[in-house]
Amino acid sequence: MRIAVTGGAGYIGSHTCVELLGADHEVLILDNFANSERDMVAEIAAIAGKPLDTAEVDLDDRAALGRTLEQFAPEAVVHFAGLKAVGEAMEKPLDYYRVNVTGSLNLLDEMTRIGCERLVFSSSATVYGMPEHVPIPETHPLAPTNPYGQTKLMVERIIEDLGRARPAFSGVSLRYFNPVGAHPSGRIGEAPRGVPNNLMPFVADVAAGVRPQLTVYGDDWDTPDGTGVRDYIHVMDLATAHLAAIDLTGEGPGVRAFNVGSGRGYSVMEMIRAFESGSGREVPYTVSGRRPGDVAITLADPSLAERRLNWRATRDLATMCEDVWRWRSGRGG
Ligand code: WQD
């Protein structure tokens, strides 16, 4: 199939493009390269052993977006493009609503205009807000506690309403838990700009010696070792979930949301130990107070995705750490 991938040069988008090409789809990346590297496209093509096209397009440029989609005539769209830092969203909420919500509206308008009615949307477990119970099923209350999560929930709701208005429309929203890892080739991976917000890239920087130590945000949580527990999912497992979601959109109309997590939680200390054994490097750390907005545990109930997408996460923490280290150590530092 012809598949357009917005934000396809980004972390999860690039890994998904590798899998799409591997499944013999024809891929067009639409990216404004605001938070991704152009040379990632060549890496994707090299890994897949196949060419793919790229269009430098910003979702707020409706005319360019429309021309690009008209020309490529995608049969389905995977929509990653957006801003995704919780802290930044608190400081710049209007940017987040403009890029994530208006950008998605422009995309959906142009898709409708050209008659493309199959969509997979990159959503997030932040739509749940503070977990009332774990593991979290899709029926958990939706109560985002930050503008980033609000934008993801708004776009999910826009997609649902579009599905009600257009009988042939088929959409899947994938609610990611904690994406980590890198392609086993070590050629693509997560390359956050500036100081990493998330645990795994920060740990990798410490192991690479470019940051002196990790700050563990609290060791007095109600968890087995007192440090935060999260549902980490390997980005390659995430990529295969997108392929399964695209296939589901081909089975008929309707809009659904699925948790994309492993259902297995790991603590910060477990991550540190696993990274040390995966990299052979020390990861010195210090313990500070809790980070505002943090919770003790988030964990997915992935059973609906397992059933309806016939998909499950297969890669364990050791693989996540080994793959990140191969990528990170190949970038020097
Ligand atoms: C994981 C654990 C921290 C950094 C965020 C976003 C969420 C999603 C995934 C987009 C927690 C601890 C972290 C550090 C630490 N992104 N930690 N020291 O907060 O679960 O989720 O990323 O969709 O929207 O909220 O991930 O990697 O920041 O934290 O101790 O330097 O590691 O307290 O327990 P989080 P994280």
GROMACS .gro file of C-alpha atoms and ligand atoms in nm:
model
  369
    1MET     CA    1   0.000   0.000   0.000
    2ARG     CA    2   0.095   0.367  -0.039
    3ILE     CA    3   0.136   0.498   0.316
    4ALA     CA    4   0.208   0.859   0.414
    5VAL     CA    5   0.389   0.894   0.748
    6THR     CA    6   0.384   1.237   0.913
    7GLY     CA    7   0.681   1.287   1.144
    8GLY     CA    8   0.836   0.982   0.982
    9ALA     CA    9   1.194   1.104   1.040
   10GLY     CA   10   1.137   1.112   1.415
   11TYR     CA   11   1.215   0.846   1.676
   12ILE     CA   12   0.908   0.622   1.654
   13GLY     CA   13   0.827   0.727   1.299
   14SER     CA   14   1.165   0.619   1.161
   15HIS     CA   15   1.145   0.275   1.322
   16THR     CA   16   0.790   0.234   1.191
   17CYS     CA   17   0.903   0.331   0.839
   18VAL     CA   18   1.167   0.055   0.850
   19GLU     CA   19   0.895  -0.197   0.930
   20LEU     CA   20   0.653  -0.054   0.669
   21LEU     CA   21   0.921  -0.087   0.398
   22GLY     CA   22   0.999  -0.437   0.524
   23ALA     CA   23   0.633  -0.524   0.472
   24ASP     CA   24   0.659  -0.400   0.109
   25HIS     CA   25   0.457  -0.084   0.159
   26GLU     CA   26   0.545   0.228  -0.042
   27VAL     CA   27   0.632   0.504   0.208
   28LEU     CA   28   0.628   0.883   0.187
   29ILE     CA   29   0.763   1.071   0.488
   30LEU     CA   30   0.614   1.416   0.556
   31ASP     CA   31   0.833   1.597   0.808
   32ASN     CA   32   0.930   1.956   0.885
   33PHE     CA   33   1.254   1.833   1.047
   34ALA     CA   34   1.193   2.062   1.346
   35ASN     CA   35   1.282   1.781   1.583
   36SER     CA   36   1.436   1.519   1.352
   37GLU     CA   37   1.739   1.479   1.129
   38ARG     CA   38   1.722   1.466   0.749
   39ASP     CA   39   1.994   1.204   0.733
   40MET     CA   40   1.764   0.968   0.924
   41VAL     CA   41   1.583   0.908   0.594
   42ALA     CA   42   1.895   0.763   0.432
   43GLU     CA   43   1.946   0.541   0.736
   44ILE     CA   44   1.588   0.410   0.710
   45ALA     CA   45   1.640   0.332   0.340
   46ALA     CA   46   1.975   0.164   0.412
   47ILE     CA   47   1.831  -0.059   0.685
   48ALA     CA   48   1.527  -0.152   0.475
   49GLY     CA   49   1.733  -0.188   0.156
   50LYS     CA   50   1.462   0.006  -0.021
   51PRO     CA   51   1.406   0.368  -0.125
   52LEU     CA   52   1.144   0.592   0.025
   53ASP     CA   53   1.029   0.942  -0.059
   54THR     CA   54   1.035   1.245   0.166
   55ALA     CA   55   0.847   1.574   0.151
   56GLU     CA   56   0.955   1.862   0.374
   57VAL     CA   57   0.611   1.977   0.481
   58ASP     CA   58   0.474   2.154   0.786
   59LEU     CA   59   0.121   2.052   0.883
   60ASP     CA   60   0.032   2.420   0.926
   61ASP     CA   61   0.099   2.478   0.554
   62ARG     CA   62  -0.237   2.344   0.438
   63ALA     CA   63  -0.173   2.415   0.068
   64ALA     CA   64   0.162   2.234   0.059
   65LEU     CA   65   0.019   1.951   0.266
   66GLY     CA   66  -0.274   1.916   0.028
   67ARG     CA   67  -0.055   1.918  -0.282
   68THR     CA   68   0.178   1.659  -0.134
   69LEU     CA   69  -0.102   1.423  -0.035
   70GLU     CA   70  -0.281   1.470  -0.369
   71GLN     CA   71   0.036   1.380  -0.556
   72PHE     CA   72   0.119   1.071  -0.346
   73ALA     CA   73  -0.246   0.960  -0.309
   74PRO     CA   74  -0.189   0.755   0.008
   75GLU     CA   75  -0.421   0.466   0.088
   76ALA     CA   76  -0.349   0.518   0.460
   77VAL     CA   77  -0.177   0.772   0.684
   78VAL     CA   78   0.025   0.716   1.002
   79HIS     CA   79   0.031   1.041   1.197
   80PHE     CA   80   0.330   1.092   1.431
   81ALA     CA   81   0.407   1.461   1.371
   82GLY     CA   82   0.366   1.666   1.687
   83LEU     CA   83   0.531   1.814   1.994
   84LYS     CA   84   0.575   1.564   2.277
   85ALA     CA   85   0.750   1.704   2.586
   86VAL     CA   86   0.528   1.727   2.892
   87GLY     CA   87   0.739   1.994   3.063
   88GLU     CA   88   0.759   2.209   2.750
   89ALA     CA   89   0.382   2.176   2.704
   90MET     CA   90   0.331   2.328   3.050
   91GLU     CA   91   0.544   2.629   2.948
   92LYS     CA   92   0.413   2.671   2.591
   93PRO     CA   93   0.056   2.531   2.579
   94LEU     CA   94  -0.047   2.736   2.274
   95ASP     CA   95   0.235   2.587   2.067
   96TYR     CA   96   0.114   2.243   2.165
   97TYR     CA   97  -0.250   2.313   2.072
   98ARG     CA   98  -0.145   2.474   1.744
   99VAL     CA   99   0.096   2.202   1.634
  100ASN     CA  100  -0.078   1.895   1.774
  101VAL     CA  101  -0.445   1.985   1.733
  102THR     CA  102  -0.457   2.233   1.442
  103GLY     CA  103  -0.191   2.031   1.261
  104SER     CA  104  -0.402   1.718   1.298
  105LEU     CA  105  -0.714   1.905   1.182
  106ASN     CA  106  -0.530   2.020   0.868
  107LEU     CA  107  -0.420   1.664   0.802
  108LEU     CA  108  -0.769   1.520   0.850
  109ASP     CA  109  -0.919   1.792   0.628
  110GLU     CA  110  -0.677   1.715   0.344
  111MET     CA  111  -0.716   1.338   0.388
  112THR     CA  112  -1.093   1.381   0.360
  113ARG     CA  113  -1.056   1.603   0.055
  114ILE     CA  114  -0.849   1.343  -0.133
  115GLY     CA  115  -1.065   1.054  -0.014
  116CYS     CA  116  -0.809   0.884   0.213
  117GLU     CA  117  -1.003   0.738   0.506
  118ARG     CA  118  -0.757   0.512   0.688
  119LEU     CA  119  -0.560   0.662   0.977
  120VAL     CA  120  -0.332   0.541   1.257
  121PHE     CA  121  -0.273   0.812   1.519
  122SER     CA  122   0.019   0.834   1.761
  123SER     CA  123  -0.154   0.891   2.095
  124SER     CA  124  -0.019   0.851   2.446
  125ALA     CA  125  -0.095   0.697   2.784
  126THR     CA  126  -0.088   1.051   2.921
  127VAL     CA  127  -0.454   1.068   2.815
  128TYR     CA  128  -0.526   0.870   3.134
  129GLY     CA  129  -0.365   1.123   3.369
  130MET     CA  130  -0.312   0.993   3.722
  131PRO     CA  131  -0.381   0.618   3.720
  132GLU     CA  132  -0.673   0.525   3.945
  133HIS     CA  133  -0.558   0.163   3.922
  134VAL     CA  134  -0.295  -0.038   3.739
  135PRO     CA  135  -0.272  -0.213   3.501
  136ILE     CA  136  -0.461   0.050   3.298
  137PRO     CA  137  -0.727  -0.075   3.051
  138GLU     CA  138  -0.862   0.144   2.766
  139THR     CA  139  -1.178   0.191   2.975
  140HIS     CA  140  -0.982   0.377   3.245
  141PRO     CA  141  -1.108   0.738   3.287
  142LEU     CA  142  -0.949   0.984   3.045
  143ALA     CA  143  -0.823   1.278   3.251
  144PRO     CA  144  -0.499   1.428   3.119
  145THR     CA  145  -0.310   1.642   3.371
  146ASN     CA  146  -0.102   1.843   3.123
  147PRO     CA  147  -0.152   2.024   2.789
  148TYR     CA  148   0.040   1.755   2.601
  149GLY     CA  149  -0.201   1.485   2.716
  150GLN     CA  150  -0.495   1.719   2.649
  151THR     CA  151  -0.389   1.762   2.286
  152LYS     CA  152  -0.362   1.385   2.241
  153LEU     CA  153  -0.708   1.329   2.388
  154MET     CA  154  -0.858   1.611   2.178
  155VAL     CA  155  -0.722   1.459   1.858
  156GLU     CA  156  -0.853   1.115   1.961
  157ARG     CA  157  -1.197   1.273   2.006
  158ILE     CA  158  -1.177   1.457   1.672
  159ILE     CA  159  -1.098   1.126   1.504
  160GLU     CA  160  -1.393   0.961   1.678
  161ASP     CA  161  -1.629   1.238   1.561
  162LEU     CA  162  -1.493   1.214   1.207
  163GLY     CA  163  -1.565   0.841   1.221
  164ARG     CA  164  -1.925   0.917   1.319
  165ALA     CA  165  -1.964   1.162   1.031
  166ARG     CA  166  -1.798   0.954   0.761
  167PRO     CA  167  -1.928   0.598   0.744
  168ALA     CA  168  -1.628   0.463   0.553
  169PHE     CA  169  -1.365   0.618   0.782
  170SER     CA  170  -1.141   0.382   0.977
  171GLY     CA  171  -0.906   0.501   1.251
  172VAL     CA  172  -0.687   0.357   1.525
  173SER     CA  173  -0.533   0.559   1.809
  174LEU     CA  174  -0.235   0.392   1.974
  175ARG     CA  175  -0.173   0.501   2.335
  176TYR     CA  176   0.200   0.456   2.390
  177PHE     CA  177   0.332   0.390   2.739
  178ASN     CA  178   0.710   0.440   2.766
  179PRO     CA  179   0.886   0.394   2.430
  180VAL     CA  180   1.257   0.305   2.458
  181GLY     CA  181   1.515   0.112   2.259
  182ALA     CA  182   1.664   0.141   1.911
  183HIS     CA  183   1.683  -0.060   1.591
  184PRO     CA  184   1.920  -0.358   1.646
  185SER     CA  185   2.144  -0.233   1.362
  186GLY     CA  186   2.242   0.062   1.582
  187ARG     CA  187   2.185   0.295   1.284
  188ILE     CA  188   1.870   0.469   1.414
  189GLY     CA  189   1.746   0.549   1.763
  190GLU     CA  190   1.627   0.824   1.992
  191ALA     CA  191   1.828   1.145   1.957
  192PRO     CA  192   1.670   1.398   2.193
  193ARG     CA  193   1.788   1.756   2.147
  194GLY     CA  194   1.932   1.916   2.460
  195VAL     CA  195   1.899   1.756   2.801
  196PRO     CA  196   1.694   1.433   2.779
  197ASN     CA  197   1.369   1.450   2.978
  198ASN     CA  198   1.321   1.075   2.974
  199LEU     CA  199   1.503   0.815   3.180
  200MET     CA  200   1.652   0.587   2.914
  201PRO     CA  201   1.831   0.849   2.699
  202PHE     CA  202   1.963   1.016   3.014
  203VAL     CA  203   2.098   0.685   3.146
  204ALA     CA  204   2.259   0.624   2.806
  205ASP     CA  205   2.431   0.966   2.821
  206VAL     CA  206   2.566   0.886   3.169
  207ALA     CA  207   2.694   0.547   3.050
  208ALA     CA  208   2.857   0.722   2.752
  209GLY     CA  209   3.028   0.960   2.993
  210VAL     CA  210   2.872   1.277   2.853
  211ARG     CA  211   2.673   1.339   3.174
  212PRO     CA  212   2.829   1.282   3.517
  213GLN     CA  213   2.539   1.110   3.689
  214LEU     CA  214   2.169   1.031   3.685
  215THR     CA  215   1.932   1.195   3.931
  216VAL     CA  216   1.679   0.943   4.055
  217TYR     CA  217   1.358   1.135   4.120
  218GLY     CA  218   1.264   0.986   4.456
  219ASP     CA  219   1.322   0.647   4.618
  220ASP     CA  220   1.029   0.669   4.859
  221TRP     CA  221   0.755   0.564   4.619
  222ASP     CA  222   0.517   0.281   4.707
  223THR     CA  223   0.701   0.034   4.483
  224PRO     CA  224   0.918  -0.274   4.557
  225ASP     CA  225   1.247  -0.079   4.560
  226GLY     CA  226   1.101   0.269   4.620
  227THR     CA  227   1.178   0.401   4.271
  228GLY     CA  228   0.929   0.476   3.993
  229VAL     CA  229   0.793   0.185   3.789
  230ARG     CA  230   0.701   0.226   3.423
  231ASP     CA  231   0.582   0.011   3.133
  232TYR     CA  232   0.874   0.039   2.893
  233ILE     CA  233   0.811  -0.083   2.540
  234HIS     CA  234   1.077  -0.143   2.275
  235VAL     CA  235   1.038   0.090   1.978
  236MET     CA  236   1.050  -0.209   1.741
  237ASP     CA  237   0.751  -0.361   1.922
  238LEU     CA  238   0.584  -0.023   1.889
  239ALA     CA  239   0.659  -0.024   1.515
  240THR     CA  240   0.498  -0.363   1.461
  241ALA     CA  241   0.189  -0.243   1.651
  242HIS     CA  242   0.150   0.028   1.385
  243LEU     CA  243   0.158  -0.227   1.104
  244ALA     CA  244  -0.109  -0.430   1.281
  245ALA     CA  245  -0.315  -0.113   1.329
  246ILE     CA  246  -0.291  -0.028   0.957
  247ASP     CA  247  -0.414  -0.377   0.873
  248LEU     CA  248  -0.706  -0.333   1.113
  249THR     CA  249  -0.810  -0.011   0.936
  250GLY     CA  250  -0.842  -0.223   0.621
  251GLU     CA  251  -1.093  -0.458   0.782
  252GLY     CA  252  -1.375  -0.206   0.782
  253PRO     CA  253  -1.492   0.127   0.918
  254GLY     CA  254  -1.483   0.235   1.280
  255VAL     CA  255  -1.256   0.413   1.529
  256ARG     CA  256  -1.078   0.237   1.817
  257ALA     CA  257  -0.802   0.312   2.072
  258PHE     CA  258  -0.551   0.060   2.207
  259ASN     CA  259  -0.290   0.063   2.479
  260VAL     CA  260   0.054  -0.013   2.342
  261GLY     CA  261   0.262  -0.136   2.633
  262SER     CA  262   0.416  -0.459   2.750
  263GLY     CA  263   0.210  -0.496   3.068
  264ARG     CA  264   0.545  -0.549   3.252
  265GLY     CA  265   0.683  -0.273   3.474
  266TYR     CA  266   1.045  -0.197   3.554
  267SER     CA  267   1.175   0.040   3.824
  268VAL     CA  268   1.441   0.307   3.781
  269MET     CA  269   1.687   0.092   3.975
  270GLU     CA  270   1.611  -0.211   3.756
  271MET     CA  271   1.675   0.010   3.453
  272ILE     CA  272   2.008   0.131   3.594
  273ARG     CA  273   2.124  -0.224   3.669
  274ALA     CA  274   2.008  -0.353   3.330
  275PHE     CA  275   2.184  -0.072   3.150
  276GLU     CA  276   2.507  -0.130   3.341
  277SER     CA  277   2.510  -0.497   3.243
  278GLY     CA  278   2.400  -0.422   2.885
  279SER     CA  279   2.669  -0.157   2.833
  280GLY     CA  280   2.942  -0.278   3.067
  281ARG     CA  281   2.955   0.082   3.195
  282GLU     CA  282   2.888   0.230   3.537
  283VAL     CA  283   2.578   0.450   3.575
  284PRO     CA  284   2.646   0.663   3.881
  285TYR     CA  285   2.337   0.824   4.034
  286THR     CA  286   2.213   1.039   4.315
  287VAL     CA  287   1.865   1.040   4.468
  288SER     CA  288   1.665   1.364   4.481
  289GLY     CA  289   1.309   1.450   4.577
  290ARG     CA  290   1.020   1.348   4.357
  291ARG     CA  291   0.962   1.521   4.020
  292PRO     CA  292   0.637   1.725   4.018
  293GLY     CA  293   0.359   1.539   3.837
  294ASP     CA  294   0.526   1.199   3.868
  295VAL     CA  295   0.338   0.890   3.985
  296ALA     CA  296   0.467   0.570   4.148
  297ILE     CA  297   0.358   0.323   3.880
  298THR     CA  298   0.210   0.328   3.529
  299LEU     CA  299   0.142  -0.004   3.364
  300ALA     CA  300  -0.060  -0.097   3.055
  301ASP     CA  301  -0.324  -0.365   3.032
  302PRO     CA  302  -0.235  -0.461   2.671
  303SER     CA  303  -0.494  -0.738   2.638
  304LEU     CA  304  -0.724  -0.550   2.398
  305ALA     CA  305  -0.439  -0.483   2.153
  306GLU     CA  306  -0.327  -0.845   2.187
  307ARG     CA  307  -0.677  -0.959   2.099
  308ARG     CA  308  -0.785  -0.711   1.833
  309LEU     CA  309  -0.446  -0.639   1.674
  310ASN     CA  310  -0.311  -0.988   1.727
  311TRP     CA  311   0.000  -0.809   1.856
  312ARG     CA  312   0.212  -0.826   2.169
  313ALA     CA  313   0.542  -0.677   2.288
  314THR     CA  314   0.820  -0.936   2.273
  315ARG     CA  315   1.146  -0.758   2.367
  316ASP     CA  316   1.265  -0.752   2.730
  317LEU     CA  317   1.457  -0.489   2.930
  318ALA     CA  318   1.797  -0.642   2.853
  319THR     CA  319   1.726  -0.614   2.479
  320MET     CA  320   1.604  -0.255   2.522
  321CYS     CA  321   1.929  -0.160   2.699
  322GLU     CA  322   2.159  -0.350   2.460
  323ASP     CA  323   1.993  -0.193   2.156
  324VAL     CA  324   2.008   0.158   2.305
  325TRP     CA  325   2.375   0.111   2.397
  326ARG     CA  326   2.469  -0.009   2.045
  327TRP     CA  327   2.301   0.306   1.903
  328ARG     CA  328   2.428   0.547   2.170
  329SER     CA  329   2.788   0.420   2.179
  330GLY     CA  330   2.800   0.443   1.799
  331ARG     CA  331   2.734   0.817   1.829
  332GLY     CA  332   3.043   0.882   2.033
  333GLY     CA  333   3.066   1.087   2.350
  334WQD     C1  334   1.039   0.735   3.381
  334WQD     C2  335   1.076   0.710   3.526
  334WQD     C3  336   1.085   0.911   3.657
  334WQD     C4  337   1.428   1.080   3.437
  334WQD     C5  338   0.704   1.051   2.993
  334WQD     C6  339   0.589   1.136   2.949
  334WQD     C7  340   0.491   1.055   2.868
  334WQD     C8  341   0.559   0.978   2.758
  334WQD     C9  342   0.677   0.898   2.809
  334WQD    C10  343   0.516   1.092   2.548
  334WQD    C11  344   0.992   0.794   3.624
  334WQD    C12  345   1.224   0.847   3.647
  334WQD    C13  346   1.325   0.996   3.480
  334WQD    C14  347   1.537   1.104   3.525
  334WQD    C15  348   1.436   0.962   3.690
  334WQD     N1  349   0.600   1.067   2.654
  334WQD     N2  350   1.330   0.939   3.603
  334WQD     N3  351   1.537   1.044   3.648
  334WQD     O1  352   0.751   1.046   3.300
  334WQD     O2  353   0.689   0.798   3.276
  334WQD     O3  354   0.661   0.952   3.083
  334WQD     O4  355   0.764   0.990   2.880
  334WQD     O5  356   0.414   1.040   2.517
  334WQD     O6  357   0.401   1.148   2.809
  334WQD     O7  358   0.521   1.180   3.065
  334WQD     O8  359   0.890   0.889   3.155
  334WQD     O9  360   1.130   0.859   3.121
  334WQD    O10  361   1.047   1.081   3.216
  334WQD    O11  362   1.040   0.876   3.360
  334WQD    O12  363   1.440   0.910   3.804
  334WQD    O13  364   1.634   1.180   3.492
  334WQD    O14  365   1.212   0.748   3.546
  334WQD    O15  366   1.061   0.963   3.787
  334WQD    O16  367   0.971   0.717   3.742
  334WQD     P1  368   0.745   0.922   3.215
  334WQD     P2  369   1.034   0.932   3.209
   0.00000   0.00000   0.00000
